[in-house]
mmCIF file of N, CA and C in Angstrom:
data_model
loop_
_atom_site.group_PDB
_atom_site.id
_atom_site.type_symbol
_atom_site.label_atom_id
_atom_site.label_comp_id
_atom_site.label_asym_id
_atom_site.label_seq_id
_atom_site.Cartn_x
_atom_site.Cartn_y
_atom_site.Cartn_z
ATOM 1 N N MET A 1 105.319 156.548 164.421
ATOM 2 C CA MET A 1 103.851 155.416 164.686
ATOM 3 C C MET A 1 104.373 154.175 164.955
ATOM 4 N N PRO A 2 105.521 153.563 163.888
ATOM 5 C CA PRO A 2 106.292 152.017 164.023
ATOM 6 C C PRO A 2 107.105 151.898 165.281
ATOM 7 N N GLU A 3 107.774 152.963 166.009
ATOM 8 C CA GLU A 3 108.154 153.121 167.274
ATOM 9 C C GLU A 3 107.195 152.284 168.553
ATOM 10 N N VAL A 4 105.760 152.995 168.253
ATOM 11 C CA VAL A 4 104.886 152.785 169.232
ATOM 12 C C VAL A 4 104.275 151.253 169.115
ATOM 13 N N ILE A 5 104.319 150.910 167.688
ATOM 14 C CA ILE A 5 103.926 149.360 167.315
ATOM 15 C C ILE A 5 104.809 148.613 167.964
ATOM 16 N N LEU A 6 105.980 148.602 168.111
ATOM 17 C CA LEU A 6 107.594 148.353 168.317
ATOM 18 C C LEU A 6 107.408 148.102 169.785
ATOM 19 N N ILE A 7 106.870 149.199 170.504
ATOM 20 C CA ILE A 7 106.972 149.135 172.152
ATOM 21 C C ILE A 7 105.666 148.249 172.425
ATOM 22 N N ILE A 8 104.406 148.577 171.625
ATOM 23 C CA ILE A 8 103.131 147.715 172.162
ATOM 24 C C ILE A 8 103.654 145.836 172.048
ATOM 25 N N SER A 9 104.562 145.838 170.870
ATOM 26 C CA SER A 9 104.682 144.552 170.547
ATOM 27 C C SER A 9 105.788 143.533 171.375
ATOM 28 N N GLY A 10 106.356 144.654 172.344
ATOM 29 C CA GLY A 10 107.395 144.067 172.972
ATOM 30 C C GLY A 10 107.049 143.846 174.614
ATOM 31 N N VAL A 11 105.790 144.989 174.708
ATOM 32 C CA VAL A 11 105.223 144.813 176.098
ATOM 33 C C VAL A 11 104.340 143.656 176.078
ATOM 34 N N LEU A 12 103.706 143.262 175.175
ATOM 35 C CA LEU A 12 102.712 141.983 174.690
ATOM 36 C C LEU A 12 103.410 141.007 174.795
ATOM 37 N N GLY A 13 104.691 141.076 174.176
ATOM 38 C CA GLY A 13 105.497 139.600 174.071
ATOM 39 C C GLY A 13 105.923 139.294 175.635
ATOM 40 N N PHE A 14 106.199 140.152 176.602
ATOM 41 C CA PHE A 14 106.812 139.591 177.778
ATOM 42 C C PHE A 14 105.854 139.702 178.690
ATOM 43 N N PHE A 15 104.698 139.564 178.576
ATOM 44 C CA PHE A 15 103.026 139.653 179.083
ATOM 45 C C PHE A 15 103.075 138.000 178.809
ATOM 46 N N LEU A 16 103.572 137.801 177.368
ATOM 47 C CA LEU A 16 103.055 136.839 177.015
ATOM 48 C C LEU A 16 103.552 135.533 177.618
ATOM 49 N N LEU A 17 105.150 135.859 177.539
ATOM 50 C CA LEU A 17 106.174 135.076 177.901
ATOM 51 C C LEU A 17 105.716 134.710 179.757
ATOM 52 N N VAL A 18 105.531 135.609 180.429
ATOM 53 C CA VAL A 18 104.992 135.699 181.501
ATOM 54 C C VAL A 18 103.787 134.658 181.916
ATOM 55 N N SER A 19 102.923 134.850 180.939
ATOM 56 C CA SER A 19 101.738 134.114 181.436
ATOM 57 C C SER A 19 101.775 132.798 181.042
ATOM 58 N N ALA A 20 102.968 132.403 179.690
ATOM 59 C CA ALA A 20 102.981 130.953 179.540
ATOM 60 C C ALA A 20 103.971 130.166 180.291
ATOM 61 N N LEU A 21 105.012 131.302 181.447
ATOM 62 C CA LEU A 21 105.172 130.507 182.220
ATOM 63 C C LEU A 21 104.674 130.118 183.929
ATOM 64 N N VAL A 22 103.691 131.462 183.743
ATOM 65 C CA VAL A 22 102.768 131.080 184.709
ATOM 66 C C VAL A 22 102.076 129.709 184.706
ATOM 67 N N ALA A 23 101.787 129.379 183.532
ATOM 68 C CA ALA A 23 100.933 128.047 183.140
ATOM 69 C C ALA A 23 101.679 126.953 183.302
ATOM 70 N N TRP A 24 102.899 127.594 182.965
ATOM 71 C CA TRP A 24 103.619 125.883 183.005
ATOM 72 C C TRP A 24 104.052 125.093 184.140
ATOM 73 N N LEU A 25 104.401 126.650 185.125
ATOM 74 C CA LEU A 25 105.037 126.204 186.611
ATOM 75 C C LEU A 25 104.028 126.136 187.839
ATOM 76 N N THR A 26 102.893 126.489 187.640
ATOM 77 C CA THR A 26 101.965 126.630 188.709
ATOM 78 C C THR A 26 101.355 124.968 189.008
ATOM 79 N N ARG A 27 101.036 124.805 189.982
ATOM 80 C CA ARG A 27 100.527 123.354 190.534
ATOM 81 C C ARG A 27 99.190 123.424 190.350
ATOM 82 N N ASP A 28 97.986 125.013 190.646
ATOM 83 C CA ASP A 28 97.072 124.831 190.682
ATOM 84 C C ASP A 28 96.421 125.207 188.986
ATOM 85 N N LEU A 29 95.582 123.726 188.601
ATOM 86 C CA LEU A 29 95.378 124.008 187.384
ATOM 87 C C LEU A 29 94.113 125.135 187.076
ATOM 88 N N LEU A 30 93.201 125.464 187.603
ATOM 89 C CA LEU A 30 92.798 126.917 187.307
ATOM 90 C C LEU A 30 93.776 128.099 186.995
ATOM 91 N N VAL A 31 94.314 127.967 187.711
ATOM 92 C CA VAL A 31 95.708 128.986 187.608
ATOM 93 C C VAL A 31 96.113 129.156 186.112
ATOM 94 N N ALA A 32 96.452 127.562 185.872
ATOM 95 C CA ALA A 32 97.036 127.480 184.926
ATOM 96 C C ALA A 32 96.054 127.299 183.550
ATOM 97 N N VAL A 33 94.786 127.098 183.557
ATOM 98 C CA VAL A 33 94.301 127.402 182.350
ATOM 99 C C VAL A 33 93.825 128.643 182.176
ATOM 100 N N LEU A 34 93.475 129.640 183.839
ATOM 101 C CA LEU A 34 93.513 130.941 183.321
ATOM 102 C C LEU A 34 94.595 132.088 182.417
ATOM 103 N N ALA A 35 96.236 131.461 182.720
ATOM 104 C CA ALA A 35 97.024 131.640 182.492
ATOM 105 C C ALA A 35 97.340 131.506 180.516
ATOM 106 N N THR A 36 96.844 130.584 180.379
ATOM 107 C CA THR A 36 96.746 130.278 179.246
ATOM 108 C C THR A 36 95.508 130.835 178.406
ATOM 109 N N ALA A 37 94.426 131.050 178.878
ATOM 110 C CA ALA A 37 93.448 132.233 178.420
ATOM 111 C C ALA A 37 93.968 133.751 178.113
ATOM 112 N N ALA A 38 94.742 133.767 179.183
ATOM 113 C CA ALA A 38 95.434 135.545 179.034
ATOM 114 C C ALA A 38 96.364 135.216 177.622
ATOM 115 N N ALA A 39 97.134 134.020 177.777
ATOM 116 C CA ALA A 39 98.157 134.250 176.571
ATOM 117 C C ALA A 39 97.353 134.396 175.300
ATOM 118 N N GLY A 40 95.855 133.510 175.238
ATOM 119 C CA GLY A 40 95.377 133.558 174.092
ATOM 120 C C GLY A 40 95.148 134.773 173.821
ATOM 121 N N LEU A 41 94.550 135.376 174.709
ATOM 122 C CA LEU A 41 93.840 136.904 174.338
ATOM 123 C C LEU A 41 95.578 137.833 173.726
ATOM 124 N N LEU A 42 96.219 137.981 174.439
ATOM 125 C CA LEU A 42 97.628 138.352 174.119
ATOM 126 C C LEU A 42 97.903 138.067 172.706
ATOM 127 N N VAL A 43 97.697 136.595 172.159
ATOM 128 C CA VAL A 43 98.325 136.332 170.814
ATOM 129 C C VAL A 43 97.124 136.956 169.903
ATOM 130 N N SER A 44 95.780 136.747 170.449
ATOM 131 C CA SER A 44 94.637 137.697 169.486
ATOM 132 C C SER A 44 95.444 139.351 169.521
ATOM 133 N N LEU A 45 95.582 139.748 170.029
ATOM 134 C CA LEU A 45 95.668 141.058 170.128
ATOM 135 C C LEU A 45 97.307 141.779 169.037
ATOM 136 N N PHE A 46 98.638 140.474 169.367
ATOM 137 C CA PHE A 46 99.271 140.712 168.425
ATOM 138 C C PHE A 46 98.685 140.566 166.995
ATOM 139 N N TYR A 47 97.715 139.768 166.781
ATOM 140 C CA TYR A 47 97.235 139.469 165.402
ATOM 141 C C TYR A 47 96.364 141.122 165.169
ATOM 142 N N LEU A 48 95.969 141.603 165.886
ATOM 143 C CA LEU A 48 95.503 142.859 165.837
ATOM 144 C C LEU A 48 96.582 143.941 165.438
ATOM 145 N N ILE A 49 97.447 143.539 165.892
ATOM 146 C CA ILE A 49 98.559 144.671 165.447
ATOM 147 C C ILE A 49 99.156 144.164 163.837
ATOM 148 N N LEU A 50 99.012 143.227 163.806
ATOM 149 C CA LEU A 50 99.436 142.688 162.410
ATOM 150 C C LEU A 50 98.221 143.025 161.431
ATOM 151 N N GLN A 51 97.246 143.516 161.630
ATOM 152 C CA GLN A 51 96.377 143.889 160.901
ATOM 153 C C GLN A 51 95.678 142.615 160.539
ATOM 154 N N ALA A 52 95.066 141.895 161.011
ATOM 155 C CA ALA A 52 94.488 140.390 160.616
ATOM 156 C C ALA A 52 93.133 140.504 161.839
ATOM 157 N N PRO A 53 92.242 141.387 162.171
ATOM 158 C CA PRO A 53 91.169 141.089 162.428
ATOM 159 C C PRO A 53 90.303 140.038 163.075
ATOM 160 N N ASP A 54 90.232 139.121 161.530
ATOM 161 C CA ASP A 54 89.062 138.306 161.712
ATOM 162 C C ASP A 54 90.157 137.209 162.394
ATOM 163 N N VAL A 55 91.511 137.020 161.763
ATOM 164 C CA VAL A 55 91.971 135.541 162.860
ATOM 165 C C VAL A 55 92.177 136.104 164.120
ATOM 166 N N ALA A 56 92.249 137.507 164.783
ATOM 167 C CA ALA A 56 92.237 137.461 166.324
ATOM 168 C C ALA A 56 91.069 137.415 166.932
ATOM 169 N N ILE A 57 89.604 137.662 166.271
ATOM 170 C CA ILE A 57 88.411 137.559 166.532
ATOM 171 C C ILE A 57 88.401 135.999 166.756
ATOM 172 N N THR A 58 88.800 135.045 165.895
ATOM 173 C CA THR A 58 88.636 133.574 165.910
ATOM 174 C C THR A 58 89.404 133.165 166.905
ATOM 175 N N GLU A 59 90.731 133.846 166.883
ATOM 176 C CA GLU A 59 91.396 133.699 168.175
ATOM 177 C C GLU A 59 90.916 133.821 169.751
ATOM 178 N N ALA A 60 90.672 134.694 169.909
ATOM 179 C CA ALA A 60 90.037 135.343 171.170
ATOM 180 C C ALA A 60 88.783 134.574 171.570
ATOM 181 N N SER A 61 88.061 134.265 170.197
ATOM 182 C CA SER A 61 86.714 133.458 170.445
ATOM 183 C C SER A 61 86.976 132.004 171.135
ATOM 184 N N ILE A 62 87.511 131.659 170.169
ATOM 185 C CA ILE A 62 87.632 129.811 170.279
ATOM 186 C C ILE A 62 88.962 129.623 170.959
ATOM 187 N N GLY A 63 90.381 130.394 171.017
ATOM 188 C CA GLY A 63 91.609 130.148 171.536
ATOM 189 C C GLY A 63 91.255 130.407 173.220
ATOM 190 N N ALA A 64 90.836 131.366 173.270
ATOM 191 C CA ALA A 64 90.375 131.991 174.743
ATOM 192 C C ALA A 64 89.128 131.715 175.060
ATOM 193 N N GLY A 65 88.281 131.585 174.487
ATOM 194 C CA GLY A 65 86.906 131.732 175.619
ATOM 195 C C GLY A 65 86.387 130.458 175.591
ATOM 196 N N LEU A 66 86.771 129.982 174.223
ATOM 197 C CA LEU A 66 85.724 128.292 173.986
ATOM 198 C C LEU A 66 86.472 127.488 174.910
ATOM 199 N N THR A 67 87.665 127.444 174.617
ATOM 200 C CA THR A 67 88.459 126.284 175.090
ATOM 201 C C THR A 67 88.484 126.660 176.645
ATOM 202 N N THR A 68 88.812 127.814 177.400
ATOM 203 C CA THR A 68 88.738 128.089 178.331
ATOM 204 C C THR A 68 87.522 127.521 179.492
ATOM 205 N N GLY A 69 86.317 127.954 178.574
ATOM 206 C CA GLY A 69 85.095 127.293 179.192
ATOM 207 C C GLY A 69 85.056 125.830 179.226
ATOM 208 N N ILE A 70 85.640 125.192 178.449
ATOM 209 C CA ILE A 70 85.777 123.420 178.111
ATOM 210 C C ILE A 70 86.645 123.001 179.539
ATOM 211 N N PHE A 71 87.876 123.507 179.551
ATOM 212 C CA PHE A 71 88.594 123.248 180.910
ATOM 213 C C PHE A 71 88.462 123.677 181.899
ATOM 214 N N VAL A 72 87.510 124.814 182.488
ATOM 215 C CA VAL A 72 87.069 124.942 183.475
ATOM 216 C C VAL A 72 86.047 124.242 184.093
ATOM 217 N N TYR A 73 85.164 123.448 182.640
ATOM 218 C CA TYR A 73 84.030 122.921 183.216
ATOM 219 C C TYR A 73 84.835 121.121 183.534
ATOM 220 N N VAL A 74 85.900 121.090 182.889
ATOM 221 C CA VAL A 74 86.617 120.035 183.172
ATOM 222 C C VAL A 74 87.066 119.900 184.469
ATOM 223 N N LEU A 75 87.611 120.772 184.879
ATOM 224 C CA LEU A 75 88.305 120.981 185.934
ATOM 225 C C LEU A 75 87.248 120.944 187.209
ATOM 226 N N SER A 76 86.362 121.594 186.600
ATOM 227 C CA SER A 76 85.036 121.362 188.051
ATOM 228 C C SER A 76 84.632 119.777 188.222
ATOM 229 N N LYS A 77 84.691 119.264 187.267
ATOM 230 C CA LYS A 77 84.605 117.669 187.594
ATOM 231 C C LYS A 77 85.846 116.783 187.913
ATOM 232 N N THR A 78 86.675 117.455 188.236
ATOM 233 C CA THR A 78 87.924 116.607 188.624
ATOM 234 C C THR A 78 88.555 117.218 189.714
ATOM 235 N N GLU A 79 89.803 117.361 190.072
ATOM 236 C CA GLU A 79 90.773 117.454 191.157
ATOM 237 C C GLU A 79 91.087 118.943 191.078
ATOM 238 N N ARG A 80 91.595 120.055 191.521
ATOM 239 C CA ARG A 80 91.643 121.405 191.093
ATOM 240 C C ARG A 80 93.374 121.279 190.886
ATOM 241 N N TYR A 81 94.150 120.955 192.204
ATOM 242 C CA TYR A 81 95.379 120.586 192.369
ATOM 243 C C TYR A 81 95.905 119.267 191.396
ATOM 244 N N GLU A 82 97.060 120.015 190.762
ATOM 245 C CA GLU A 82 97.917 118.691 190.529
ATOM 246 C C GLU A 82 98.740 118.097 191.621
ATOM 247 N N LYS A 83 98.916 116.437 191.475
ATOM 248 C CA LYS A 83 100.213 116.192 192.773
ATOM 249 C C LYS A 83 100.998 116.038 192.389
#
């Protein structure tokens, strides 16, 4: 069973790195916000693997949900693309 957890952690880590790079390198701010939300959800899955479900729920709801909603609202009031 620990091998499965190690493989899942490696895959999650890879996708977390990819989503962080997308958020960093893109010029489209909406894509950056969505990549940040994906990173937040992946971090919450890491917390589930570490058997901390309360922290995972908090990270998913605040880190990925509420923050993404606020960023999308702000982007609707400003320009979508970075200059």
